[in-house]
XYZ file of C-alpha atoms in Angstrom:
121
model
C 28.085 -1.126 -16.415
C 26.698 -4.221 -14.554
C 27.982 -7.521 -15.977
C 28.378 -6.064 -19.334
C 32.178 -5.463 -19.217
C 32.857 -8.745 -17.669
C 31.267 -10.925 -20.242
C 32.249 -8.648 -23.265
C 28.731 -7.752 -24.140
C 28.657 -5.385 -27.068
C 25.105 -4.693 -27.335
C 22.003 -6.447 -28.683
C 20.178 -9.485 -27.523
C 17.607 -9.651 -24.687
C 17.372 -9.795 -20.805
C 15.681 -12.496 -19.404
C 14.349 -12.397 -15.807
C 12.140 -14.474 -13.367
C 9.631 -13.086 -10.911
C 9.194 -15.202 -7.943
C 6.029 -14.193 -6.307
C 3.758 -11.190 -6.161
C 3.999 -8.984 -2.899
C 3.026 -5.361 -3.388
C 2.243 -6.000 -7.237
C -1.015 -7.700 -5.871
C -1.896 -4.107 -4.303
C -0.985 -2.459 -7.347
C -3.303 -4.497 -9.540
C -6.020 -3.814 -6.785
C -5.504 -0.103 -6.963
C -5.801 0.022 -10.664
C -9.093 -1.844 -10.393
C -10.717 0.481 -7.653
C -14.052 1.782 -8.583
C -14.832 3.932 -5.575
C -13.619 5.606 -2.417
C -15.190 3.140 -0.046
C -13.032 0.441 -1.520
C -10.065 2.561 -1.730
C -10.368 3.212 2.034
C -10.801 -0.515 2.761
C -7.607 -1.102 0.584
C -5.710 1.411 2.595
C -6.359 -0.243 5.788
C -5.339 -3.726 4.327
C -2.089 -2.350 2.815
C -1.295 -0.713 6.342
C -1.760 -4.086 7.854
C -0.135 -6.288 5.653
C 1.687 -4.347 2.718
C 5.306 -3.396 2.503
C 5.334 0.198 3.153
C 7.699 2.831 1.713
C 10.595 3.488 4.288
C 9.562 7.252 4.131
C 6.139 7.003 5.195
C 4.931 8.005 8.653
C 2.518 5.544 9.475
C 1.258 6.816 12.367
C 0.649 10.165 10.834
C -1.074 8.547 7.795
C -3.384 6.495 10.261
C -4.094 9.858 12.331
C -5.149 11.502 9.154
C -7.094 8.674 7.419
C -10.418 10.356 7.547
C -9.068 13.078 5.246
C -7.964 10.138 2.845
C -11.855 9.328 2.633
C -12.584 12.690 1.350
C -10.293 12.729 -1.477
C -11.293 11.946 -5.182
C -10.634 8.505 -6.281
C -7.868 9.485 -8.546
C -5.978 11.014 -5.799
C -6.588 8.144 -3.590
C -5.197 5.741 -6.079
C -2.020 7.846 -6.296
C -1.538 8.152 -2.625
C -2.118 4.263 -2.278
C 0.590 3.745 -5.020
C 3.159 6.276 -3.181
C 2.546 4.211 0.019
C 3.777 0.955 -1.339
C 7.608 0.158 -1.275
C 8.057 -0.695 -4.977
C 11.235 -2.659 -4.234
C 8.781 -5.172 -2.935
C 6.585 -5.639 -5.924
C 7.897 -9.343 -5.920
C 9.656 -11.606 -3.385
C 13.273 -10.958 -3.625
C 15.292 -14.079 -4.679
C 17.129 -13.724 -1.431
C 14.272 -14.265 0.498
C 12.669 -17.354 -1.138
C 13.575 -19.550 1.834
C 11.915 -17.125 4.296
C 8.750 -19.191 5.505
C 6.939 -15.647 5.785
C 6.626 -15.123 2.095
C 4.961 -18.746 1.614
C 7.025 -19.529 -1.596
C 5.884 -23.015 -2.912
C 8.723 -25.622 -3.150
C 8.018 -25.710 -7.105
C 8.578 -22.108 -7.280
C 11.851 -22.146 -5.233
C 12.999 -25.099 -7.331
C 12.334 -23.221 -10.431
C 13.917 -20.101 -9.243
C 17.055 -21.970 -8.003
C 17.551 -23.401 -11.444
C 17.038 -20.177 -13.363
C 19.503 -18.132 -11.276
C 22.164 -20.964 -11.057
C 22.488 -20.720 -15.080
C 26.358 -20.070 -15.672
C 27.384 -16.906 -17.647
C 30.515 -17.717 -19.786
């Protein structure tokens, strides 16, 4: 029921959210734009090195079998690349905006602190 019960929400209206900074979403956009298997293979290596990989992916087995990835058709390669990503990390979570590893700019941190400090009656 989320917050609906606590605020007496009866339906209607809208839901507003704010995204902080892209993470795996950048990879999703690159996957959709792929035109050939060679670029898909390069993207696989980049995702393995810098992406947020799904917890149930065996990275060692994937690296060992990467030559097989090259032999797949482009559509299958794209599906596997999407499956590789942890979709919970399409964007930087609000709880992580102060983590310097994510390089969230001060103006973006300020905007998000203001947005998420809105009080609900």
